[in-house]
CSV table of C-alpha atoms in Angstrom, one decimal:
chain,number,residue,atom,x,y,z
A,25,UNK,CA,77.9,16.8,-43.8
A,26,UNK,CA,79.9,16.7,-40.6
A,27,UNK,CA,83.7,16.8,-40.9
A,28,UNK,CA,84.2,13.4,-39.1
A,29,UNK,CA,81.9,11.7,-41.8
A,30,UNK,CA,83.8,13.5,-44.7
A,31,UNK,CA,87.0,12.1,-43.2
A,32,UNK,CA,85.5,8.7,-42.8
A,33,UNK,CA,84.6,8.7,-46.5
A,34,UNK,CA,87.9,10.0,-47.5
A,35,UNK,CA,89.6,7.2,-45.3
A,36,UNK,CA,87.1,4.6,-47.1
A,37,UNK,CA,88.1,5.7,-50.6
A,38,UNK,CA,91.8,5.8,-49.6
A,39,UNK,CA,92.2,9.3,-50.9
A,40,UNK,CA,93.9,12.5,-49.6
A,41,UNK,CA,91.9,15.5,-48.5
A,42,UNK,CA,93.0,17.7,-51.3
A,43,UNK,CA,91.9,15.3,-54.1
A,44,UNK,CA,88.6,14.9,-55.8
A,45,UNK,CA,87.0,11.7,-56.3
A,46,UNK,CA,86.2,10.5,-60.0
A,47,UNK,CA,82.4,10.1,-60.6
A,48,UNK,CA,82.8,6.4,-61.6
A,49,UNK,CA,84.6,5.7,-58.3
A,50,UNK,CA,82.1,7.6,-56.2
A,51,UNK,CA,79.3,5.6,-58.0
A,52,UNK,CA,81.0,2.3,-57.2
A,53,UNK,CA,81.8,3.3,-53.5
A,54,UNK,CA,78.2,4.9,-52.8
A,55,UNK,CA,76.5,1.8,-53.7
A,56,UNK,CA,78.6,-0.5,-51.6
A,57,UNK,CA,77.0,-1.8,-48.5
A,58,UNK,CA,79.5,-0.4,-46.3
A,59,UNK,CA,78.7,3.1,-47.6
A,60,UNK,CA,75.0,2.6,-47.5
A,61,UNK,CA,75.1,1.5,-43.8
A,62,UNK,CA,77.3,4.6,-42.9
A,63,UNK,CA,75.5,7.3,-44.8
A,64,UNK,CA,72.0,5.9,-43.5
A,65,UNK,CA,73.3,6.0,-39.9
A,66,UNK,CA,74.7,9.4,-40.5
A,67,UNK,CA,71.5,10.6,-42.0
A,68,UNK,CA,69.2,9.0,-39.4
A,69,UNK,CA,71.2,10.4,-36.2
A,70,UNK,CA,71.7,13.8,-38.1
A,71,UNK,CA,67.8,14.1,-38.6
A,72,UNK,CA,67.0,12.9,-35.2
A,73,UNK,CA,69.1,15.5,-33.7
A,74,UNK,CA,67.8,18.3,-35.9
A,75,UNK,CA,64.1,17.1,-35.1
A,76,UNK,CA,65.0,17.0,-31.5
A,77,UNK,CA,66.2,20.7,-31.5
A,78,UNK,CA,62.7,21.6,-32.8
A,79,UNK,CA,60.6,19.9,-30.0
A,80,UNK,CA,60.3,16.8,-32.1
A,81,UNK,CA,58.2,18.5,-34.7
A,82,UNK,CA,56.7,15.8,-37.0
A,83,UNK,CA,56.1,18.7,-39.6
A,84,UNK,CA,59.8,18.8,-40.4
A,85,UNK,CA,60.8,16.3,-43.3
A,86,UNK,CA,63.9,15.4,-45.1
A,87,UNK,CA,65.0,14.5,-48.7
A,88,UNK,CA,67.8,12.0,-49.9
A,89,UNK,CA,68.8,12.8,-53.5
A,90,UNK,CA,70.9,9.7,-54.6
A,91,UNK,CA,73.0,8.6,-57.6
A,92,UNK,CA,73.0,5.2,-59.5
A,93,UNK,CA,70.4,2.6,-59.9
A,94,UNK,CA,71.2,0.4,-56.8
A,95,UNK,CA,71.9,3.3,-54.1
A,96,UNK,CA,68.1,4.5,-53.7
A,97,UNK,CA,66.8,0.9,-53.2
A,98,UNK,CA,69.5,0.2,-50.9
A,99,UNK,CA,69.0,3.1,-48.6
A,100,UNK,CA,65.1,2.5,-48.8
A,101,UNK,CA,65.7,-1.0,-47.6
A,102,UNK,CA,67.9,0.2,-44.9
A,103,UNK,CA,65.5,2.5,-43.3
A,104,UNK,CA,62.6,-0.1,-43.6
A,105,UNK,CA,65.0,-2.6,-41.5
A,106,UNK,CA,67.1,-0.2,-39.3
A,107,UNK,CA,65.1,2.9,-38.5
A,108,UNK,CA,61.9,4.2,-36.9
A,109,UNK,CA,61.7,7.0,-39.5
A,110,UNK,CA,59.4,6.2,-42.3
A,111,UNK,CA,60.5,6.8,-45.6
A,112,UNK,CA,59.3,6.6,-49.0
A,113,UNK,CA,61.2,5.6,-52.4
A,114,UNK,CA,60.3,7.8,-55.5
A,115,UNK,CA,62.0,6.4,-58.7
A,116,UNK,CA,61.1,7.6,-62.2
A,117,UNK,CA,59.5,4.3,-63.4
A,118,UNK,CA,57.1,3.6,-60.5
A,119,UNK,CA,53.3,4.1,-60.8
A,120,UNK,CA,52.5,5.8,-57.3
A,121,UNK,CA,55.2,8.4,-57.7
A,122,UNK,CA,52.6,11.3,-57.4
A,123,UNK,CA,50.9,9.7,-54.5
A,124,UNK,CA,54.1,9.5,-52.5
A,125,UNK,CA,55.2,13.0,-53.4
A,126,UNK,CA,51.6,14.5,-52.3
A,127,UNK,CA,52.0,12.2,-49.0
A,128,UNK,CA,55.4,13.6,-48.4
A,129,UNK,CA,54.0,17.2,-48.8
A,130,UNK,CA,51.7,16.6,-46.2
A,131,UNK,CA,48.2,17.7,-45.1
A,132,UNK,CA,47.4,20.6,-42.8
A,133,UNK,CA,45.8,19.5,-39.3
A,134,UNK,CA,43.1,21.6,-38.7
A,135,UNK,CA,43.4,21.6,-35.0
A,136,UNK,CA,47.3,22.2,-34.7
A,137,UNK,CA,47.6,24.1,-38.0
A,138,UNK,CA,50.7,22.0,-38.8
A,139,UNK,CA,51.6,19.9,-41.8
A,140,UNK,CA,51.3,16.2,-41.1
A,141,UNK,CA,52.3,13.3,-43.2
A,142,UNK,CA,53.0,9.6,-42.9
A,143,UNK,CA,56.5,9.9,-44.1
A,144,UNK,CA,59.5,11.4,-42.2
A,145,UNK,CA,61.4,11.4,-45.6
A,146,UNK,CA,61.7,10.9,-49.2
A,147,UNK,CA,64.6,9.1,-51.2
A,148,UNK,CA,64.7,10.2,-54.9
A,149,UNK,CA,66.8,9.1,-57.7
A,150,UNK,CA,68.5,12.2,-59.1
A,151,UNK,CA,65.4,14.2,-59.1
A,152,UNK,CA,65.9,17.1,-56.8
A,153,UNK,CA,63.0,18.8,-58.2
A,154,UNK,CA,60.6,15.9,-57.0
A,155,UNK,CA,59.3,17.2,-53.6
A,156,UNK,CA,61.7,20.1,-53.3
A,157,UNK,CA,58.9,22.5,-53.0
A,158,UNK,CA,57.4,20.7,-50.1
A,159,UNK,CA,57.2,23.2,-47.1
A,160,UNK,CA,58.1,20.0,-44.9
A,161,UNK,CA,61.4,19.9,-46.6
A,162,UNK,CA,63.8,21.2,-44.0
A,163,UNK,CA,66.8,18.9,-44.3
A,164,UNK,CA,68.4,17.9,-47.8
A,165,UNK,CA,70.9,15.2,-48.1
A,166,UNK,CA,72.7,15.3,-51.7
A,167,UNK,CA,74.5,12.2,-52.5
A,168,UNK,CA,75.0,13.3,-56.0
A,169,UNK,CA,76.8,15.8,-58.0
A,170,UNK,CA,74.8,19.3,-58.6
A,171,UNK,CA,74.5,19.9,-62.1
A,172,UNK,CA,73.4,23.1,-63.9
A,173,UNK,CA,69.8,22.9,-65.0
A,174,UNK,CA,68.1,25.2,-67.7
């Protein structure tokens, strides 16, 4: 993430740069409306800039790996309300998860040879492996701690 955004979060949390944030405090803060507004704005702007550097190539996608139960739904709501980027929300308990994942992975356009999808991005709850193998995935925004997986 950009340094200015990291500094904003440190200021929001009222912690010094050399301190770590407890997971309990991180979950509480990252579910707040103010944080969701700021992180979604950052992701929207960062992804638009990234796509612009690649001639607005629609075959490039992004994923947001979230934490907590409230955060992913708030992020999806933000994108539906405030952005022209189309996102899908993949939660562990939804019926159409595989359909959303397949759509995010995209289909090859026979004329251009590029992958196409109705979704620019996918929002997942802790499930980094969901869609992680999608060839379209070129930007990953981790809002959760990375843990070992065996």
